[in-house]
PDB file of C-alpha atoms and ligand atoms in Angstrom:
ATOM      1  CA  MET A   1       3.218  -6.710 -36.034  1.00 91.00           C
ATOM      2  CA  PRO A   2       2.200  -5.453 -32.370  1.00 93.00           C
ATOM      3  CA  ASP A   3       1.821  -8.191 -29.667  1.00 96.00           C
ATOM      4  CA  PRO A   4      -0.979  -6.923 -27.628  1.00 97.00           C
ATOM      5  CA  ASN A   5      -1.490  -7.531 -24.014  1.00 98.00           C
ATOM      6  CA  PRO A   6      -5.073  -6.839 -23.356  1.00 98.00           C
ATOM      7  CA  ALA A   7      -5.048  -7.682 -19.710  1.00 98.00           C
ATOM      8  CA  ALA A   8      -1.901  -5.314 -18.858  1.00 98.00           C
ATOM      9  CA  LEU A   9      -3.694  -2.598 -21.056  1.00 98.00           C
ATOM     10  CA  ALA A  10      -6.905  -2.901 -19.246  1.00 98.00           C
ATOM     11  CA  PHE A  11      -5.219  -2.597 -16.178  1.00 98.00           C
ATOM     12  CA  LEU A  12      -3.188   0.258 -16.779  1.00 98.00           C
ATOM     13  CA  GLU A  13      -6.589   1.950 -18.079  1.00 97.00           C
ATOM     14  CA  THR A  14      -8.198   1.525 -14.927  1.00 96.00           C
ATOM     15  CA  ARG A  15      -5.556   1.496 -12.270  1.00 97.00           C
ATOM     16  CA  ARG A  16      -5.851   3.923  -9.407  1.00 96.00           C
ATOM     17  CA  SER A  17      -4.036   4.441  -5.828  1.00 97.00           C
ATOM     18  CA  ARG A  18      -6.122   3.779  -2.839  1.00 97.00           C
ATOM     19  CA  PRO A  19      -5.544   6.530  -0.303  1.00 97.00           C
ATOM     20  CA  ALA A  20      -3.265   5.589   2.469  1.00 97.00           C
ATOM     21  CA  LYS A  21      -5.881   6.090   5.313  1.00 95.00           C
ATOM     22  CA  THR A  22      -7.928   3.470   3.758  1.00 96.00           C
ATOM     23  CA  LEU A  23      -5.515   0.712   3.912  1.00 97.00           C
ATOM     24  CA  SER A  24      -5.252  -1.908   6.606  1.00 96.00           C
ATOM     25  CA  GLY A  25      -3.878  -5.287   7.317  1.00 96.00           C
ATOM     26  CA  PRO A  26      -3.152  -7.899   5.781  1.00 98.00           C
ATOM     27  CA  VAL A  27      -0.151  -6.479   4.215  1.00 98.00           C
ATOM     28  CA  PRO A  28       2.338  -8.369   1.672  1.00 98.00           C
ATOM     29  CA  LYS A  29       4.408 -11.254   3.445  1.00 98.00           C
ATOM     30  CA  PRO A  30       8.293 -10.764   2.926  1.00 98.00           C
ATOM     31  CA  ASP A  31       8.368 -12.770  -0.046  1.00 98.00           C
ATOM     32  CA  GLU A  32       5.054 -11.116  -1.718  1.00 98.00           C
ATOM     33  CA  LEU A  33       6.812  -8.032  -1.072  1.00 98.00           C
ATOM     34  CA  ARG A  34      10.068  -9.036  -2.580  1.00 98.00           C
ATOM     35  CA  ARG A  35       8.646  -9.742  -5.682  1.00 98.00           C
ATOM     36  CA  LEU A  36       6.827  -6.416  -5.926  1.00 99.00           C
ATOM     37  CA  LEU A  37      10.108  -4.710  -5.304  1.00 99.00           C
ATOM     38  CA  THR A  38      11.858  -6.821  -7.825  1.00 99.00           C
ATOM     39  CA  VAL A  39       9.035  -5.316 -10.382  1.00 98.00           C
ATOM     40  CA  ALA A  40       9.829  -2.109  -8.961  1.00 99.00           C
ATOM     41  CA  ALA A  41      13.685  -2.276  -9.455  1.00 98.00           C
ATOM     42  CA  ARG A  42      12.910  -3.202 -13.538  1.00 98.00           C
ATOM     43  CA  THR A  43      12.475   0.400 -14.259  1.00 98.00           C
ATOM     44  CA  PRO A  44      13.989   2.188 -17.031  1.00 98.00           C
ATOM     45  CA  ASP A  45      17.643   3.600 -15.580  1.00 98.00           C
ATOM     46  CA  HIS A  46      19.915   5.155 -18.251  1.00 98.00           C
ATOM     47  CA  GLY A  47      23.405   4.117 -17.632  1.00 98.00           C
ATOM     48  CA  LYS A  48      22.360   1.336 -15.222  1.00 98.00           C
ATOM     49  CA  LEU A  49      23.006   3.333 -12.293  1.00 98.00           C
ATOM     50  CA  GLU A  50      20.893   2.077  -9.842  1.00 98.00           C
ATOM     51  CA  PRO A  51      20.211   5.545  -8.605  1.00 98.00           C
ATOM     52  CA  TRP A  52      17.587   4.477  -6.073  1.00 98.00           C
ATOM     53  CA  ARG A  53      17.231   1.860  -3.236  1.00 98.00           C
ATOM     54  CA  PHE A  54      14.574   0.731  -0.787  1.00 99.00           C
ATOM     55  CA  LEU A  55      13.611   0.976   2.931  1.00 99.00           C
ATOM     56  CA  VAL A  56      10.901  -1.380   4.029  1.00 99.00           C
ATOM     57  CA  LEU A  57       9.264   0.205   6.857  1.00 98.00           C
ATOM     58  CA  GLU A  58       7.464  -2.147   8.768  1.00 98.00           C
ATOM     59  CA  LYS A  59       4.616  -1.057  11.883  1.00 98.00           C
ATOM     60  CA  PRO A  60       7.304  -0.372  14.824  1.00 98.00           C
ATOM     61  CA  ALA A  61       9.497   1.736  12.418  1.00 98.00           C
ATOM     62  CA  LEU A  62       6.234   3.423  11.274  1.00 98.00           C
ATOM     63  CA  GLU A  63       5.612   4.160  14.891  1.00 98.00           C
ATOM     64  CA  ARG A  64       8.950   5.410  15.489  1.00 98.00           C
ATOM     65  CA  LEU A  65       8.696   7.433  12.973  1.00 98.00           C
ATOM     66  CA  ALA A  66       5.768   8.944  14.092  1.00 98.00           C
ATOM     67  CA  GLY A  67       7.028   9.572  17.264  1.00 98.00           C
ATOM     68  CA  THR A  68       9.678  12.048  15.952  1.00 98.00           C
ATOM     69  CA  LEU A  69       6.934  14.380  13.926  1.00 98.00           C
ATOM     70  CA  GLU A  70       5.799  16.356  16.785  1.00 98.00           C
ATOM     71  CA  THR A  71       9.406  17.752  17.498  1.00 98.00           C
ATOM     72  CA  LYS A  72      10.228  18.182  13.869  1.00 98.00           C
ATOM     73  CA  GLY A  73       7.145  19.633  13.272  1.00 98.00           C
ATOM     74  CA  ALA A  74       7.857  22.530  15.895  1.00 98.00           C
ATOM     75  CA  GLU A  75      11.198  23.001  14.653  1.00 98.00           C
ATOM     76  CA  LEU A  76      10.078  23.620  10.967  1.00 98.00           C
ATOM     77  CA  CYS A  77       7.131  25.473  12.407  1.00 98.00           C
ATOM     78  CA  ILE A  78       4.768  23.273  10.619  1.00 98.00           C
ATOM     79  CA  GLU A  79       0.817  24.082  11.346  1.00 98.00           C
ATOM     80  CA  PRO A  80      -0.363  21.693  14.348  1.00 98.00           C
ATOM     81  CA  GLU A  81      -2.855  19.898  11.906  1.00 98.00           C
ATOM     82  CA  LYS A  82      -0.457  18.896   9.257  1.00 98.00           C
ATOM     83  CA  ILE A  83       1.840  17.563  12.433  1.00 98.00           C
ATOM     84  CA  VAL A  84      -1.489  15.670  13.591  1.00 98.00           C
ATOM     85  CA  LYS A  85      -2.216  14.627  10.001  1.00 98.00           C
ATOM     86  CA  ALA A  86       1.422  13.366   9.348  1.00 98.00           C
ATOM     87  CA  GLN A  87       1.136  11.528  12.683  1.00 98.00           C
ATOM     88  CA  ALA A  88      -1.904   9.660  11.766  1.00 98.00           C
ATOM     89  CA  GLU A  89      -0.304   8.686   8.474  1.00 98.00           C
ATOM     90  CA  TYR A  90       2.666   6.828   9.692  1.00 98.00           C
ATOM     91  CA  ASN A  91       0.971   5.311  13.069  1.00 98.00           C
ATOM     92  CA  GLY A  92      -2.010   4.309  10.656  1.00 97.00           C
ATOM     93  CA  ALA A  93       0.245   2.582   8.271  1.00 98.00           C
ATOM     94  CA  THR A  94       1.270  -1.069   8.888  1.00 98.00           C
ATOM     95  CA  LEU A  95       3.526  -1.362   5.707  1.00 98.00           C
ATOM     96  CA  ALA A  96       5.377   1.163   3.591  1.00 98.00           C
ATOM     97  CA  VAL A  97       8.614   1.458   1.371  1.00 99.00           C
ATOM     98  CA  ALA A  98      10.447   4.420   0.961  1.00 98.00           C
ATOM     99  CA  VAL A  99      12.030   4.668  -2.167  1.00 99.00           C
ATOM    100  CA  VAL A 100      15.028   6.360  -1.729  1.00 99.00           C
ATOM    101  CA  ALA A 101      16.693   8.320  -4.606  1.00 98.00           C
ATOM    102  CA  SER A 102      20.424   7.799  -4.602  1.00 98.00           C
ATOM    103  CA  PRO A 103      22.436   9.720  -7.186  1.00 98.00           C
ATOM    104  CA  LYS A 104      25.148   8.383  -8.321  1.00 98.00           C
ATOM    105  CA  PRO A 105      28.288  10.293  -9.903  1.00 98.00           C
ATOM    106  CA  SER A 106      28.173  10.257 -13.663  1.00 98.00           C
ATOM    107  CA  GLU A 107      29.764  12.289 -16.315  1.00 97.00           C
ATOM    108  CA  LYS A 108      27.337  10.916 -18.720  1.00 97.00           C
ATOM    109  CA  ILE A 109      24.001  10.946 -16.977  1.00 98.00           C
ATOM    110  CA  PRO A 110      22.587  14.040 -15.659  1.00 98.00           C
ATOM    111  CA  GLU A 111      21.216  13.873 -12.238  1.00 98.00           C
ATOM    112  CA  ILE A 112      17.711  14.826 -13.531  1.00 98.00           C
ATOM    113  CA  GLU A 113      17.524  11.767 -15.576  1.00 98.00           C
ATOM    114  CA  GLN A 114      18.410   9.706 -12.152  1.00 98.00           C
ATOM    115  CA  THR A 115      15.601  11.468 -10.380  1.00 98.00           C
ATOM    116  CA  LEU A 116      13.250  10.773 -13.261  1.00 98.00           C
ATOM    117  CA  SER A 117      14.172   6.972 -12.786  1.00 98.00           C
ATOM    118  CA  ALA A 118      13.418   7.016  -9.258  1.00 98.00           C
ATOM    119  CA  GLY A 119      10.121   8.674  -9.848  1.00 98.00           C
ATOM    120  CA  ALA A 120       9.472   5.721 -12.396  1.00 99.00           C
ATOM    121  CA  VAL A 121      10.676   3.154  -9.685  1.00 99.00           C
ATOM    122  CA  CYS A 122       7.713   4.515  -7.434  1.00 99.00           C
ATOM    123  CA  MET A 123       4.994   4.484 -10.195  1.00 98.00           C
ATOM    124  CA  GLN A 124       6.309   0.715 -10.887  1.00 98.00           C
ATOM    125  CA  LEU A 125       5.863  -0.239  -7.192  1.00 99.00           C
ATOM    126  CA  VAL A 126       2.654   1.126  -7.180  1.00 98.00           C
ATOM    127  CA  ASN A 127       1.202  -0.393  -9.824  1.00 98.00           C
ATOM    128  CA  ALA A 128       3.028  -3.897  -9.251  1.00 98.00           C
ATOM    129  CA  ALA A 129       1.271  -3.694  -5.673  1.00 98.00           C
ATOM    130  CA  LEU A 130      -2.285  -2.856  -7.397  1.00 98.00           C
ATOM    131  CA  ALA A 131      -1.571  -5.573  -9.811  1.00 98.00           C
ATOM    132  CA  ALA A 132      -0.796  -8.087  -7.077  1.00 98.00           C
ATOM    133  CA  GLY A 133      -4.595  -7.123  -5.605  1.00 98.00           C
ATOM    134  CA  TRP A 134      -3.076  -4.660  -2.659  1.00 98.00           C
ATOM    135  CA  GLY A 135      -4.158  -0.961  -2.264  1.00 98.00           C
ATOM    136  CA  ALA A 136      -1.231   1.370  -2.639  1.00 98.00           C
ATOM    137  CA  ASN A 137      -0.578   5.046  -2.332  1.00 98.00           C
ATOM    138  CA  TRP A 138       2.459   6.872  -3.262  1.00 98.00           C
ATOM    139  CA  LEU A 139       3.019   9.747  -0.856  1.00 98.00           C
ATOM    140  CA  THR A 140       5.958  11.997   0.587  1.00 98.00           C
ATOM    141  CA  GLY A 141       4.830  14.734   3.216  1.00 97.00           C
ATOM    142  CA  TRP A 142       7.000  17.548   4.741  1.00 98.00           C
ATOM    143  CA  ALA A 143       9.008  15.254   6.954  1.00 98.00           C
ATOM    144  CA  SER A 144      10.576  13.456   3.997  1.00 98.00           C
ATOM    145  CA  GLN A 145      11.413  16.494   2.667  1.00 97.00           C
ATOM    146  CA  ASP A 146      13.879  17.333   5.348  1.00 98.00           C
ATOM    147  CA  ALA A 147      17.351  16.413   5.162  1.00 98.00           C
ATOM    148  CA  ASP A 148      18.025  16.547   8.766  1.00 98.00           C
ATOM    149  CA  TRP A 149      14.941  14.140   9.450  1.00 98.00           C
ATOM    150  CA  ARG A 150      15.892  11.577   6.812  1.00 98.00           C
ATOM    151  CA  GLU A 151      19.422  11.495   7.781  1.00 98.00           C
ATOM    152  CA  ARG A 152      18.415  11.028  11.722  1.00 98.00           C
ATOM    153  CA  ASN A 153      15.709   8.622  11.366  1.00 98.00           C
ATOM    154  CA  LEU A 154      16.259   6.697   8.090  1.00 98.00           C
ATOM    155  CA  GLY A 155      19.949   7.233   7.869  1.00 98.00           C
ATOM    156  CA  LEU A 156      19.869   8.389   4.634  1.00 98.00           C
ATOM    157  CA  MET A 157      23.316  10.287   3.116  1.00 98.00           C
ATOM    158  CA  PRO A 158      23.249  13.954   2.696  1.00 97.00           C
ATOM    159  CA  HIS A 159      22.787  13.472  -1.094  1.00 98.00           C
ATOM    160  CA  GLU A 160      19.931  10.986  -0.982  1.00 98.00           C
ATOM    161  CA  TRP A 161      16.175  11.897  -0.652  1.00 98.00           C
ATOM    162  CA  ILE A 162      12.957  10.329  -0.641  1.00 98.00           C
ATOM    163  CA  ALA A 163      10.940   9.846  -3.998  1.00 98.00           C
ATOM    164  CA  GLY A 164       8.268   8.142  -2.501  1.00 98.00           C
ATOM    165  CA  ILE A 165       6.930   6.638   0.466  1.00 98.00           C
ATOM    166  CA  ILE A 166       4.922   4.004  -1.079  1.00 99.00           C
ATOM    167  CA  HIS A 167       1.900   2.576   1.548  1.00 98.00           C
ATOM    168  CA  ILE A 168       0.884  -1.081   0.732  1.00 98.00           C
ATOM    169  CA  GLY A 169      -2.004  -2.706   2.198  1.00 98.00           C
ATOM    170  CA  THR A 170      -5.519  -4.006   1.991  1.00 98.00           C
ATOM    171  CA  GLU A 171      -8.256  -1.638   0.337  1.00 96.00           C
ATOM    172  CA  THR A 172     -11.270  -1.102   2.980  1.00 94.00           C
ATOM    173  CA  SER A 173     -13.334   1.168   0.747  1.00 90.00           C
ATOM    174  CA  ALA A 174     -13.267   1.714  -2.985  1.00 84.00           C
ATOM    175  CA  PRO A 175     -12.244   5.180  -3.956  1.00 88.00           C
ATOM    176  CA  PRO A 176     -14.446   7.492  -6.210  1.00 90.00           C
ATOM    177  CA  GLU A 177     -12.732   8.111  -9.704  1.00 91.00           C
ATOM    178  CA  ARG A 178     -11.040  11.050  -9.934  1.00 93.00           C
ATOM    179  CA  PRO A 179     -11.016  13.648 -12.930  1.00 95.00           C
ATOM    180  CA  ARG A 180      -8.586  12.789 -15.248  1.00 97.00           C
ATOM    181  CA  PRO A 181      -6.468  14.852 -18.018  1.00 97.00           C
ATOM    182  CA  ASP A 182      -8.367  16.264 -20.964  1.00 98.00           C
ATOM    183  CA  LEU A 183      -5.900  14.489 -23.268  1.00 98.00           C
ATOM    184  CA  ASP A 184      -6.395  17.067 -26.176  1.00 98.00           C
ATOM    185  CA  ALA A 185      -5.518  19.831 -23.621  1.00 98.00           C
ATOM    186  CA  ILE A 186      -2.248  18.211 -23.070  1.00 98.00           C
ATOM    187  CA  THR A 187      -1.360  16.773 -26.524  1.00 98.00           C
ATOM    188  CA  GLU A 188      -0.212  18.217 -29.523  1.00 98.00           C
ATOM    189  CA  TRP A 189       0.519  16.308 -32.840  1.00 98.00           C
ATOM    190  CA  ILE A 190       3.370  17.578 -34.654  1.00 98.00           C
ATOM    191  CA  GLU A 191       3.294  16.413 -38.323  1.00 97.00           C
ATOM    192  CA  THR A 192       5.946  18.250 -39.968  1.00 94.00           C
TER     193      THR A 192
HETATM  194  C1  FMN B 201       5.675  12.515  -5.853  1.00 87.96           C
HETATM  195  C2  FMN B 201       4.288  12.495  -5.394  1.00 87.96           C
HETATM  196  C3  FMN B 201       4.222  12.928  -4.081  1.00 87.96           C
HETATM  197  C4  FMN B 201       3.200  12.710  -3.332  1.00 87.96           C
HETATM  198  N1  FMN B 201       2.644  13.229  -2.044  1.00 87.96           N
HETATM  199  C5  FMN B 201       1.492  12.970  -1.577  1.00 87.96           C
HETATM  200  C6  FMN B 201       1.359  13.046  -0.199  1.00 87.96           C
HETATM  201  O1  FMN B 201       2.331  13.355   0.629  1.00 87.96           O
HETATM  202  N2  FMN B 201       0.137  13.131   0.473  1.00 87.96           N
HETATM  203  C7  FMN B 201      -1.061  13.051  -0.667  1.00 87.96           C
HETATM  204  O2  FMN B 201      -2.067  13.143   0.067  1.00 87.96           O
HETATM  205  N3  FMN B 201      -0.773  12.767  -1.972  1.00 87.96           N
HETATM  206  C8  FMN B 201       0.335  12.541  -2.408  1.00 87.96           C
HETATM  207  N4  FMN B 201       0.404  12.325  -3.692  1.00 87.96           N
HETATM  208  C9  FMN B 201      -0.543  11.849  -4.665  1.00 87.96           C
HETATM  209  C10 FMN B 201      -1.163  10.410  -4.195  1.00 87.96           C
HETATM  210  O3  FMN B 201       0.030   9.689  -4.639  1.00 87.96           O
HETATM  211  C11 FMN B 201      -2.212  10.360  -5.143  1.00 87.96           C
HETATM  212  O4  FMN B 201      -3.126   9.379  -4.543  1.00 87.96           O
HETATM  213  C12 FMN B 201      -2.435  10.065  -6.579  1.00 87.96           C
HETATM  214  O5  FMN B 201      -1.861  11.339  -6.991  1.00 87.96           O
HETATM  215  C13 FMN B 201      -3.233   9.793  -7.152  1.00 87.96           C
HETATM  216  O6  FMN B 201      -3.365   9.185  -8.590  1.00 87.96           O
HETATM  217  P1  FMN B 201      -3.978   7.820  -9.349  1.00 87.96           P
HETATM  218  O7  FMN B 201      -5.271   8.031  -9.028  1.00 87.96           O
HETATM  219  O8  FMN B 201      -3.632   7.956 -10.591  1.00 87.96           O
HETATM  220  O9  FMN B 201      -3.424   6.582  -8.622  1.00 87.96           O
HETATM  221  C14 FMN B 201       2.000  12.411  -4.315  1.00 87.96           C
HETATM  222  C15 FMN B 201       2.093  12.290  -5.763  1.00 87.96           C
HETATM  223  C16 FMN B 201       3.473  12.150  -6.152  1.00 87.96           C
HETATM  224  C17 FMN B 201       3.555  11.933  -7.535  1.00 87.96           C
END
């Protein structure tokens, strides 16, 4: 027999991200964040490879990263408005967690499955933060997609990459609901 958890299901039915630009302090204290990260790491992981890790980015680190964007943006020929937007994203944040995808060599587990697990960690962290009453948003952005930027500024190894930069903070305004998929358009019931 099913053993329902109506509160958990209701949370999942109504959960939604809070745009990073609408988040402010306070942010989770270290012990509170450790709990959220523990939940995030409780994620399906074929082969128990732990192909991911966390970088907790505190305010000074976020400001340092913002300071790297003008030079890197020019080098990558990023449009000036996008550079300004990214700077505002980093400068405006108080706390973010970079979920680093760190694929492990394996003969059994394809890298794509390790990638999926890293994405699931991001989702689990967003949901843990929301369930704890924080606002949270899963971002990436052009800088995080640049291997040189990641290596120089976050110390990532060449085979590592950023699955998400999860902003966590206090919601200042409730976002409107956004359109959700038409279930019938994306679902096929295969009976035989
Ligand atoms: C891998 C990934 C990367 C994303 N990167 C960005 C980003 O850089 N900037 C942005 O505005 N939204 C980005 N988004 C979308 C936001 O997370 C958005 O808030 C989310 O899709 C809202 O979904 P929800 O309402 O179901 O929580 C990204 C989403 C994913 C899955």
